[in-house]
Tab-separated table of C-alpha atoms in Angstrom:
chain	number	residue	atom	x	y	z
A	1	MET	CA	0.372	-0.285	-0.304
A	2	GLN	CA	1.478	3.093	-0.522
A	3	LYS	CA	0.657	7.015	1.178
A	4	THR	CA	1.102	9.366	-0.207
A	5	ASP	CA	1.803	13.094	1.966
A	6	ASP	CA	2.801	16.307	0.650
A	7	SER	CA	5.634	13.802	-2.673
A	8	ILE	CA	6.971	12.123	0.620
A	9	LEU	CA	5.995	8.238	-0.174
A	10	GLU	CA	6.122	5.588	2.403
A	11	ILE	CA	5.624	2.130	1.952
A	12	CYS	CA	3.304	-0.123	4.243
A	13	PHE	CA	4.632	-3.526	5.045
A	14	VAL	CA	1.545	-5.816	4.075
A	15	ILE	CA	0.252	-8.413	6.538
A	16	ARG	CA	0.429	-11.386	4.010
A	17	SER	CA	1.399	-14.882	3.288
A	18	TYR	CA	5.759	-15.369	2.798
A	19	GLY	CA	7.869	-17.672	2.434
A	20	LYS	CA	10.622	-18.395	5.320
A	21	GLY	CA	13.246	-16.566	2.713
A	22	GLU	CA	10.975	-13.922	1.615
A	23	LEU	CA	10.026	-12.409	5.524
A	24	ALA	CA	13.772	-13.247	5.862
A	25	MET	CA	15.465	-11.390	2.910
A	26	CYS	CA	12.884	-8.498	4.091
A	27	TYR	CA	14.508	-8.041	7.953
A	28	ILE	CA	17.740	-8.874	6.807
A	29	ARG	CA	19.349	-7.143	3.210
A	30	GLY	CA	22.004	-7.679	1.563
A	31	VAL	CA	23.290	-11.069	2.465
A	32	ALA	CA	22.302	-14.973	0.377
A	33	GLN	CA	18.407	-16.087	0.665
A	34	GLN	CA	20.029	-18.509	3.909
A	35	THR	CA	21.983	-17.005	5.335
A	36	ALA	CA	18.846	-14.468	6.561
A	37	VAL	CA	17.256	-17.037	7.283
A	38	ASN	CA	19.755	-19.059	9.766
A	39	ARG	CA	20.250	-15.192	10.652
A	40	PHE	CA	16.222	-14.607	11.326
A	41	ASN	CA	15.803	-18.237	12.877
A	42	THR	CA	18.279	-17.102	15.316
A	43	TRP	CA	16.656	-13.755	16.240
A	44	ILE	CA	12.558	-15.305	16.283
A	45	ARG	CA	14.654	-18.634	18.635
A	46	LYS	CA	15.740	-15.607	20.873
A	47	ALA	CA	13.187	-13.224	21.869
A	48	PRO	CA	10.827	-14.463	24.201
A	49	GLY	CA	8.394	-15.706	23.563
A	50	LEU	CA	8.004	-16.042	19.819
A	51	GLU	CA	9.081	-19.069	19.514
A	52	GLN	CA	6.209	-21.420	21.051
A	53	ARG	CA	4.104	-18.517	19.966
A	54	LEU	CA	4.836	-20.193	16.313
A	55	GLN	CA	4.677	-23.388	16.962
A	56	GLU	CA	1.414	-22.703	18.933
A	57	THR	CA	-0.406	-21.621	15.839
A	58	GLY	CA	1.028	-24.901	14.065
A	59	LEU	CA	4.533	-23.577	12.496
A	60	SER	CA	6.396	-26.334	12.361
A	61	ARG	CA	10.208	-26.250	11.543
A	62	THR	CA	9.779	-28.252	8.618
A	63	ASP	CA	7.504	-25.585	6.785
A	64	ARG	CA	8.066	-23.746	3.148
A	65	CYS	CA	6.127	-20.465	4.607
A	66	TYR	CA	4.174	-18.050	6.819
A	67	THR	CA	0.370	-17.428	7.767
A	68	PRO	CA	-0.479	-14.228	7.906
A	69	ALA	CA	-1.247	-14.682	11.911
A	70	GLN	CA	2.322	-15.695	11.823
A	71	VAL	CA	3.527	-12.990	10.440
A	72	ARG	CA	1.491	-10.978	12.818
A	73	LEU	CA	2.732	-11.835	15.639
A	74	ILE	CA	6.499	-12.373	14.290
A	75	VAL	CA	5.751	-7.791	13.911
A	76	ASN	CA	4.549	-7.646	16.443
A	77	VAL	CA	7.678	-8.535	18.344
A	78	LEU	CA	10.210	-7.689	16.074
A	79	GLY	CA	8.533	-4.694	14.093
A	80	GLU	CA	8.087	-3.899	10.347
A	81	PRO	CA	11.328	-5.287	8.059
């Protein structure tokens, strides 16, 4: 979504399904996708309670994408990318 306000363009982060690599690359730029995923997974593990709450939504390590509900949890803890 784009908003214009006196010639300032702001891009808003959209809550939707994201591939794990895709979301990791939104947060961690300038590295290979697998490196971003590895770092992002570390952030998730270190954020108090986040990994457990994601698992409660049904997330498993073998999943290849995050649901909108899981993305919302991540953004609520880590902030928008």
